Backbone as a ProteinNet text record, in pm:
[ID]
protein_1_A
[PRIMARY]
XXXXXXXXXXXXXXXXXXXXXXXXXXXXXXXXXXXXXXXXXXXXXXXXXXXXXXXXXXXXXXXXXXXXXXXXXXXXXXXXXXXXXXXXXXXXXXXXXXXXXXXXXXXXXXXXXXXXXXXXXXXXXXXXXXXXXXXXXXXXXXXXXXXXXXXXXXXXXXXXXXXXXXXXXXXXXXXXXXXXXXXXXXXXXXXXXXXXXXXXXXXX
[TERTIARY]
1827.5	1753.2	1842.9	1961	2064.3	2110.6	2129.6	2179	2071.3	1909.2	1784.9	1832.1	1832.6	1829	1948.3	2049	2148.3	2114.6	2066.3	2032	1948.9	1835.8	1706.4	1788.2	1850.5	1919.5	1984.3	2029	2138.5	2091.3	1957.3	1815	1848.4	1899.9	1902.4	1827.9	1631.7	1577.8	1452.5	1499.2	1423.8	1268.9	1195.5	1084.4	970.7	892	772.2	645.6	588	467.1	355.7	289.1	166.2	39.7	-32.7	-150.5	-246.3	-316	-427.2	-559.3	-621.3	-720.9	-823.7	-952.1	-1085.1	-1175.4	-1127.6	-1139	-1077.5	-950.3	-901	-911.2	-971	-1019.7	-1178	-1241.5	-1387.5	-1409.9	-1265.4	-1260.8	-1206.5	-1154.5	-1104.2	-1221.5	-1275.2	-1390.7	-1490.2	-1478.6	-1587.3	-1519.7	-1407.8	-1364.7	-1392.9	-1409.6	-1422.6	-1520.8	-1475.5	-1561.9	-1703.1	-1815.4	-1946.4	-1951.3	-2011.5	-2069.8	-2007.7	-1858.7	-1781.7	-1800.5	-1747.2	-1794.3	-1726.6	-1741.4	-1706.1	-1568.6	-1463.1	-1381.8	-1440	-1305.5	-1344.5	-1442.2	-1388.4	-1431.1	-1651.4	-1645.8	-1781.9	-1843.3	-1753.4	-1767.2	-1767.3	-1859.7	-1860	-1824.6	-1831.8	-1779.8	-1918.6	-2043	-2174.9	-2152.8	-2091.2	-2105.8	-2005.9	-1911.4	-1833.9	-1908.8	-1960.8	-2020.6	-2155.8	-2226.3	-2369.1	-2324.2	-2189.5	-2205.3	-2203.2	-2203.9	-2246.9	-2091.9	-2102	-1957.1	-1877.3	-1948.7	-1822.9	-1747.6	-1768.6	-1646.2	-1567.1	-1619.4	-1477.9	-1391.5	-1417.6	-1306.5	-1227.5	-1309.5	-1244.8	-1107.9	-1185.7	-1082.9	-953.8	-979.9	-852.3	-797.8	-833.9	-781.1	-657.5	-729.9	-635.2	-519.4	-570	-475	-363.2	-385.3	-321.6	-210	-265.9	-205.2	-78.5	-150.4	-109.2	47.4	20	115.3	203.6	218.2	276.7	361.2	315.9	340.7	409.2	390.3	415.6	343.7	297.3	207.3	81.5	29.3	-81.3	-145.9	-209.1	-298	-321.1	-279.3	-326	-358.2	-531.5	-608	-595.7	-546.2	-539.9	-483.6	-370.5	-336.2	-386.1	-511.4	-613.8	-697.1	-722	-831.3	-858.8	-939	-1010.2	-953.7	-878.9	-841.5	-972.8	-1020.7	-1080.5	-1047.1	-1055.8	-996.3	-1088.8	-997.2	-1054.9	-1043.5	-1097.3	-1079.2	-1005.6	-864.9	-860.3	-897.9	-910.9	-966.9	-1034.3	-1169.4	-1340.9	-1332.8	-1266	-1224.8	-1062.1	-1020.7	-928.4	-921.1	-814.6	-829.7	-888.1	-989.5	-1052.1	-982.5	-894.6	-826.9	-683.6	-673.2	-547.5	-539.5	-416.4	-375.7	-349.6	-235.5	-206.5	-324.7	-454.2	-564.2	-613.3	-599.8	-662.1	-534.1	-652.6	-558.3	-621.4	-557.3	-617	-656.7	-823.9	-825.5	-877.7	-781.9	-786.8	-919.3	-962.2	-1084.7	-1042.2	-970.1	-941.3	-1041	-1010.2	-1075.7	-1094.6	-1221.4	-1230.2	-1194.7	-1183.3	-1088.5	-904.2	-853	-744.3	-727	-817.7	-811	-835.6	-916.6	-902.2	-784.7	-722	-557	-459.9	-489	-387.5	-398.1	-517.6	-577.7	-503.4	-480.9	-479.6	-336.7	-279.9	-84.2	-58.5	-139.6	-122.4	-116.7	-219.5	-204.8	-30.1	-29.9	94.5	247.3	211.2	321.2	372	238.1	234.7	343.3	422.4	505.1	637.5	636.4	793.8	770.9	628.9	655.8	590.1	733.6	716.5	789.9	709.5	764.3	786.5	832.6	899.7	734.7	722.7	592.8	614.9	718.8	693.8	632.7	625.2	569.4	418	328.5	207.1	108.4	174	79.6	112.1	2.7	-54.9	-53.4	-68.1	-57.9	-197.5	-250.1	-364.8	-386.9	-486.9	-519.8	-454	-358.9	-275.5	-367.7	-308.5	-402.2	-310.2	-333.9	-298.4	-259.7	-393.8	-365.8	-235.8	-224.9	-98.7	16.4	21.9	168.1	157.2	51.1	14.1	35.1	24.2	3.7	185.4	248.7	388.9	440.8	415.1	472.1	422.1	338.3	303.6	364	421.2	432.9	619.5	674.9	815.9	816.4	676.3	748.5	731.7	608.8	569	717	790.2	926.7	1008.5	1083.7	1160.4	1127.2	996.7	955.2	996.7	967.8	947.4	1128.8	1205.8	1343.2	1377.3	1271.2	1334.5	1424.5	1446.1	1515.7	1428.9	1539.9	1454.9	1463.7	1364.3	1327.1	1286.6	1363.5	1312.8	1262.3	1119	1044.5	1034.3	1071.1	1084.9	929.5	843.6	771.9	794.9	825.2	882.5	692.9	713.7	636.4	656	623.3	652.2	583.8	471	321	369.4	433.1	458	561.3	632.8	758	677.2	600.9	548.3	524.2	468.8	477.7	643.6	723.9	847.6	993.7	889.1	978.4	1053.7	1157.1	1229.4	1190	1103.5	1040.3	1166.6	1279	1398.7	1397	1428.8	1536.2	1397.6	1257.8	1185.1	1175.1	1227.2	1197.1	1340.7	1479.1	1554.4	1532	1464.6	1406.1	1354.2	1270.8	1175	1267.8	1428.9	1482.2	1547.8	1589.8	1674.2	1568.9	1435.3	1381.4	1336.3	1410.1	1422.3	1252.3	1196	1036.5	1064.4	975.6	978.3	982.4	1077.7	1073.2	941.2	854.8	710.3	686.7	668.4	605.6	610.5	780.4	879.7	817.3	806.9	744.6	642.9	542	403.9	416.4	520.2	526.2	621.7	685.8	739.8	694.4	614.6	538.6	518.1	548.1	518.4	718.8	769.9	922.7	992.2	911.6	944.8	1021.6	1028.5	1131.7	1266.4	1273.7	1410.1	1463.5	1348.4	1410.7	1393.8	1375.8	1407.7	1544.9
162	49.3	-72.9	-37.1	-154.6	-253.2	-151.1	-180.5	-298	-286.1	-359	-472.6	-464.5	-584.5	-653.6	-631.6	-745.8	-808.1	-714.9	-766.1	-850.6	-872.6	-959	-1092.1	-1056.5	-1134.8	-1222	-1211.5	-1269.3	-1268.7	-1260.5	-1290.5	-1436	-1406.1	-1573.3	-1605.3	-1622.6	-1628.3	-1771.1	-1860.4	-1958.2	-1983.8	-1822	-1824.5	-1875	-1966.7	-1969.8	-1901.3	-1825.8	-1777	-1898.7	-1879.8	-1963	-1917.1	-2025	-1921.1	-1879.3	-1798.1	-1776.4	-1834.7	-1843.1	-1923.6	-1857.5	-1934.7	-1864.5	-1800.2	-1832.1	-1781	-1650.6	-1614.7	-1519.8	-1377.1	-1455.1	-1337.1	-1333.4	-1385.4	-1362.7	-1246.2	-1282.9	-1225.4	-1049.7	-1050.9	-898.3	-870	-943.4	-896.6	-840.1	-880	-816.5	-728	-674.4	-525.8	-434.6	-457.2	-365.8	-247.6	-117.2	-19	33.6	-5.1	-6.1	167.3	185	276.6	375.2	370.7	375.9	394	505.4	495.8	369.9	376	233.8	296	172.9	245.6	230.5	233.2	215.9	95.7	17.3	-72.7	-88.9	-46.9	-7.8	-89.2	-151.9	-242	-193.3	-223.5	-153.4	-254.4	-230.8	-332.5	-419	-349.5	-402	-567.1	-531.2	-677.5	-772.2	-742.3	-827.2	-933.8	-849.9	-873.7	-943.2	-910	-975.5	-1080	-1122	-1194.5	-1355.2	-1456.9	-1583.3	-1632.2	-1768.1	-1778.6	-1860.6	-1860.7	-2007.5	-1858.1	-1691.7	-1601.6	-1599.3	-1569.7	-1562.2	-1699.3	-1798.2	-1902.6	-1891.7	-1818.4	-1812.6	-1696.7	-1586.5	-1518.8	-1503.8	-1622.1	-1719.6	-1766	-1815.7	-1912.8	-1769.8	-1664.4	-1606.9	-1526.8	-1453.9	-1374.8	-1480.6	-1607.6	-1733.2	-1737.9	-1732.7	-1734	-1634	-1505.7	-1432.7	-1373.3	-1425.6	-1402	-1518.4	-1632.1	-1745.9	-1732.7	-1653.3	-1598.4	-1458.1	-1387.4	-1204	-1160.9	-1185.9	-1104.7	-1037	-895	-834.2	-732.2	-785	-660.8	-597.1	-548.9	-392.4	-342.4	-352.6	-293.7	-229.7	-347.6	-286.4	-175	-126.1	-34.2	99.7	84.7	257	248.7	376.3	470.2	579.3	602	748.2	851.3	952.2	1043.9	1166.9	1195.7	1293.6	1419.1	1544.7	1647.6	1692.6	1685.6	1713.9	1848.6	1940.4	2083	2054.5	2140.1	2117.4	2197	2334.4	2443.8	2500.2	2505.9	2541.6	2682.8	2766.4	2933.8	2933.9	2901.8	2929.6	2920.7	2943.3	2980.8	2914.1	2861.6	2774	2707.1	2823.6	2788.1	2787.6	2784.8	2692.6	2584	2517.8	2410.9	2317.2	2388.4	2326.7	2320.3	2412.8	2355.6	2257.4	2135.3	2041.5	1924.2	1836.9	1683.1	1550.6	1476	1405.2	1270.3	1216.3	1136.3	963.1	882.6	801.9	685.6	660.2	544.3	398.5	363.1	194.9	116.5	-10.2	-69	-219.4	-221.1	-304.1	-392.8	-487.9	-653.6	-620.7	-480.6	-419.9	-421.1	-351	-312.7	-428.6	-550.5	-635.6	-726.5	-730	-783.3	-763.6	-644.7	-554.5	-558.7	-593.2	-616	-769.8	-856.7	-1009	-990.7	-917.2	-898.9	-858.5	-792.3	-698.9	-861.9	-927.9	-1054.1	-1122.8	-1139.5	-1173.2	-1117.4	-995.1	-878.4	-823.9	-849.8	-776.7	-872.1	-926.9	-1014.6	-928.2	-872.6	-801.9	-719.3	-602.4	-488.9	-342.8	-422.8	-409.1	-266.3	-120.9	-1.7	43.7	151.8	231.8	236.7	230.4	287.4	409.3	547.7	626.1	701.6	593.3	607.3	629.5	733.3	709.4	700.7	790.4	798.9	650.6	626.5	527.5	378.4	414.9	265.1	224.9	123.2	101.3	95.9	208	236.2	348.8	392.8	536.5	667.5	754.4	875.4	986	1105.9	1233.2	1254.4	1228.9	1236.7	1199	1111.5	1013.8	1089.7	1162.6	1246.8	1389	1444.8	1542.6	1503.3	1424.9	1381.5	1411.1	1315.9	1288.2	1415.9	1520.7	1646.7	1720.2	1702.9	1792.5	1768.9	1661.5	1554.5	1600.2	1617.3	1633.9	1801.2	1836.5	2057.5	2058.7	1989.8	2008.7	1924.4	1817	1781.3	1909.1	1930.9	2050.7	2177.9	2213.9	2347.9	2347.3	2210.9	2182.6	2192.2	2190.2	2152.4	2305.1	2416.7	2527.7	2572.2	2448.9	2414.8	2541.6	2581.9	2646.5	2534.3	2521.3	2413	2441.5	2415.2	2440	2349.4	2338.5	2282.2	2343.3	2203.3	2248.5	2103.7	2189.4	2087.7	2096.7	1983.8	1921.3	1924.1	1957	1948.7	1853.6	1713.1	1601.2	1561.8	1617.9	1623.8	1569.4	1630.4	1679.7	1539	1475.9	1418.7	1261.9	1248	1094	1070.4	1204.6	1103.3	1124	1165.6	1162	1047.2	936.9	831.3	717.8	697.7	623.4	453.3	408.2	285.9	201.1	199.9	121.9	90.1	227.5	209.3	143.1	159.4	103	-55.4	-91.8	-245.6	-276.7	-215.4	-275	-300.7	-205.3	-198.7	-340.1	-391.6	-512.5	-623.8	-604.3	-762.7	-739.3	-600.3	-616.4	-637.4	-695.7	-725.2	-870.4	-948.9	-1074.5	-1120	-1017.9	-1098.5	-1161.9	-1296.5	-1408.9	-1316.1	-1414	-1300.5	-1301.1	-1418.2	-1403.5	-1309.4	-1207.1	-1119.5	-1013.1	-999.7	-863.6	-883.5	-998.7	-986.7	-931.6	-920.7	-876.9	-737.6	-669.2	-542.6	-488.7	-567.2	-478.3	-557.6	-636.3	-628.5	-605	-432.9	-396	-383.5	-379	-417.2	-558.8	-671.2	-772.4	-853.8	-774.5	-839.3	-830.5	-698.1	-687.9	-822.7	-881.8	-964.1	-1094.8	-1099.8	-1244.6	-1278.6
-1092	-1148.4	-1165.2	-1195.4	-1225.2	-1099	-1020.5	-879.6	-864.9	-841.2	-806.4	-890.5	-1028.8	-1107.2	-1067.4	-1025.8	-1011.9	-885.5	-793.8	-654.9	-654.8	-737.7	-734	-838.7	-935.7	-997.5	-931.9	-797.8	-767	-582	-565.1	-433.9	-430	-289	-261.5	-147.9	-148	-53.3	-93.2	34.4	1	83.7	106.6	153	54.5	9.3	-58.3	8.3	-99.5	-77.5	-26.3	88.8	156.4	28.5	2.5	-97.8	-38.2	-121.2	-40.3	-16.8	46.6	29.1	21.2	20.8	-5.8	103.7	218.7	333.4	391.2	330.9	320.6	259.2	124.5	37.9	61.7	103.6	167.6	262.9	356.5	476.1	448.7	342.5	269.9	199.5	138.4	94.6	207.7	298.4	415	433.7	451.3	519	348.7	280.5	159.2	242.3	190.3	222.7	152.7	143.4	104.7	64.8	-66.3	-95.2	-166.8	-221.7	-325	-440.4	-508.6	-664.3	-723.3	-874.4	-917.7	-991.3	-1021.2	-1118.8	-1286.8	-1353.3	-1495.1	-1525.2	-1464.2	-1504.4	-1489.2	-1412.2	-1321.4	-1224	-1174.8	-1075.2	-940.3	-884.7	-753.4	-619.2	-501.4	-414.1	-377.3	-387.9	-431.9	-474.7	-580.4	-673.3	-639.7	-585.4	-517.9	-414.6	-302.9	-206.8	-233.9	-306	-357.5	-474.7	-501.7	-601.4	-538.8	-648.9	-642.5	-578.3	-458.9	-404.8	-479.3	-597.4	-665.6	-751.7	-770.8	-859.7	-714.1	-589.8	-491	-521	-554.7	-582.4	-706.8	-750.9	-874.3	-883.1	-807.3	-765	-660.7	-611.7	-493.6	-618.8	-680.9	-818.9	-881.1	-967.3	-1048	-986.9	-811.9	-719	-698.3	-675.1	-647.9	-792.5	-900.5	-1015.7	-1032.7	-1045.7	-1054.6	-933.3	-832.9	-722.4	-766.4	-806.3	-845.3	-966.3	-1079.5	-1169.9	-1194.5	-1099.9	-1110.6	-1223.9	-1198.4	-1346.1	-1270.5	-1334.3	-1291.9	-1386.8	-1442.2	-1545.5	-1541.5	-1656	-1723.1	-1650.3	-1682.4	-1561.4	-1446	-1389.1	-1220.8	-1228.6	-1336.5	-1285.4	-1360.9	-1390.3	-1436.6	-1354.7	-1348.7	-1230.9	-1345.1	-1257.6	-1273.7	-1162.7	-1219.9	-1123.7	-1092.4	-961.9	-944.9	-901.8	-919.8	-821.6	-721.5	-605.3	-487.6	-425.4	-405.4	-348.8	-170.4	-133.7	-46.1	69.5	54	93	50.4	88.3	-3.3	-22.1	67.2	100.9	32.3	-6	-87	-237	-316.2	-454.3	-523.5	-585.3	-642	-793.7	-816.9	-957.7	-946.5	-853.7	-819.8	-798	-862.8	-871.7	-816.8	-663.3	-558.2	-457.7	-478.9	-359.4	-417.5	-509	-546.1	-516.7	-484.6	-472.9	-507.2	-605.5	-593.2	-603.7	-619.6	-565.2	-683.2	-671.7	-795.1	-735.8	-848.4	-827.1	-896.3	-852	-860.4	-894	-996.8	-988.2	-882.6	-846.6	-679.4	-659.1	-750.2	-802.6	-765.7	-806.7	-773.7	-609.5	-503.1	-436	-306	-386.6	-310.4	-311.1	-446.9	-431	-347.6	-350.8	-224.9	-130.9	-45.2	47.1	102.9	0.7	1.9	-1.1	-93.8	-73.7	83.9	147.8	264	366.1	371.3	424.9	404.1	326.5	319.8	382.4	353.1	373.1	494.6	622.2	717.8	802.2	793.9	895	833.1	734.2	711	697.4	709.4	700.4	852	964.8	1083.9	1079.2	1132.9	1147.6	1302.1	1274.3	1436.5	1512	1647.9	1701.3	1738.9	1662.5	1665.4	1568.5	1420.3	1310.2	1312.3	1249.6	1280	1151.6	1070.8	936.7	843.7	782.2	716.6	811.7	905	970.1	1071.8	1095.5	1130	1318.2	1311.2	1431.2	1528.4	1418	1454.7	1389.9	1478.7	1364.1	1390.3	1377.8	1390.7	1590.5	1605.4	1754	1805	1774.5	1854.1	1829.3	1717.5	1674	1778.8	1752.4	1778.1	1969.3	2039.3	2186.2	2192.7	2127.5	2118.9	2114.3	2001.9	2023.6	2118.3	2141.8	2333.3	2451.8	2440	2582.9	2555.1	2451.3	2433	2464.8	2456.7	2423.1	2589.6	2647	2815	2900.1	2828.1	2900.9	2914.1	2818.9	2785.7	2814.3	2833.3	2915.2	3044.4	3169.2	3233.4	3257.7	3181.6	3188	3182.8	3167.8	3148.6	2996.3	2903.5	2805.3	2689.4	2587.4	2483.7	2403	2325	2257.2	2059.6	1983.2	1816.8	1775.4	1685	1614.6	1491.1	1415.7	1263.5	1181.4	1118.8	1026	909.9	844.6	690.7	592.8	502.8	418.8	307.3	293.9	199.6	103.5	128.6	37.1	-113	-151	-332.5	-321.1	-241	-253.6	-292.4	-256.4	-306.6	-475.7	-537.2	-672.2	-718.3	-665.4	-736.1	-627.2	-582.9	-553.1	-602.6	-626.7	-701.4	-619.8	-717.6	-698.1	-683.4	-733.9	-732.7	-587.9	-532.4	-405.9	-307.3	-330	-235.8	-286.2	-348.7	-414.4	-330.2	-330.9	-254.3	-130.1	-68.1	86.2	101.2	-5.2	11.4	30.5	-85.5	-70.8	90.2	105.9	266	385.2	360.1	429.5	420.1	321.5	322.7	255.5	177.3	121.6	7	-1.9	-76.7	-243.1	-321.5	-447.5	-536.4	-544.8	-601.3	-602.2	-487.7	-401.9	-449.8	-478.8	-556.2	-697.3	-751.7	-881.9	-952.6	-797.6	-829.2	-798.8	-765.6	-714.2	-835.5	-910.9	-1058.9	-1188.8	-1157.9	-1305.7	-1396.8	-1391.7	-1503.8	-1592.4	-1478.9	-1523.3	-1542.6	-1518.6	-1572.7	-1619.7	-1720.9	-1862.4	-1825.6	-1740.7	-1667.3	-1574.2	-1511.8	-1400	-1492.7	-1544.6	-1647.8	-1660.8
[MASK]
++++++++++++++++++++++++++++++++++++++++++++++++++++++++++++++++++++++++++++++++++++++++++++++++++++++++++++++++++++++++++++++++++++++++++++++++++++++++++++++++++++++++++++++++++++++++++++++++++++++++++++

């Protein structure tokens, strides 16, 4: 954590954040996914979408604020966690067949959506990378490991395949070392602000 704070302390990057505009967040508002439960709050993506166009300005107005500021409420960050069964034929009262799945609230989810605008010019991965990235799927990994076992057969080669299980490793990531990732990628510090927020007081 210390390491981060002196580093951001001592961020010498003279990118300014572009804002967003109302065209932008309109345009995230159209990819919202329809038919969603609501979070706490009980807002559904319904009301986003059916609402009057002078709250989308309003909401260019506070994301605008708020990214300018680093600041991000409370809120955004409660859900409703659900448990999800992951195998319908397996133990039902077990622990590890459940996973699960949080319900955001949609004002949240369109922020992120609008940070993602911003973000996507520095957060360029391997194209051998496939999970969480848009327009990749399973296939593509799954093609990649066929096409490497059918080389090496073909080579007569004996060949070992080992699969990593990482599942469990995401809630126990040290947010630090991924916030350094962000400054060695040169993003405007606004940006970093809105991504430790809730640590703040530290970067003062």
């Amino acid at each position: 954590m210390l390491d981060f704070v002196n580093r951001f302390n001592n961020y010498d990057c003279n990118l300014n954040v572009v804002p967003l505009t109302v065209y932008e967040v309109e345009d995230c508002i159209r990819k919202l996914k329809h038919g969603k439960a609501p979070g706490v709050d009980e807002l559904s993506v319904e009301h986003i979408v059916n609402c009057h166009p002078i709250v989308i300005i309003q909401l260019t107005c506070m994301y605008n604020c708020m990214i300018r500021h680093g600041y991000v409420p409370d809120a955004f960050g409660t859900g409703v966690v659900i448990p999800v069964i992951k195998n319908a034929d397996g133990d039902s009262g077990s622990v590890d067949n459940y996973r699960g799945i949080t319900l955001s609230p949609v004002l949240s989810k369109l922020f992120e959506m609008c940070m993602l605008l911003r973000l996507s010019t520095f957060l360029k991965s391997s194209d051998l990378q496939f999970g969480f990235k848009e327009n990749y799927s399973c296939a593509h990994a799954i093609y990649i490991v066929k096409e490497v076992l059918n080389y090496f057969n073909k080579q007569h080669s004996t060949l070992n395949l080992a699969a990593l299980d990482i599942s469990k490793a995401f809630d126990k990531v040290n947010h630090y070392i991924l916030f350094n990732k962000l400054l060695d990628r040169g993003i405007p510090a606004d940006l970093i602000k809105v991504f430790t927020a809730r640590q703040h007081s530290l970067l003062c």
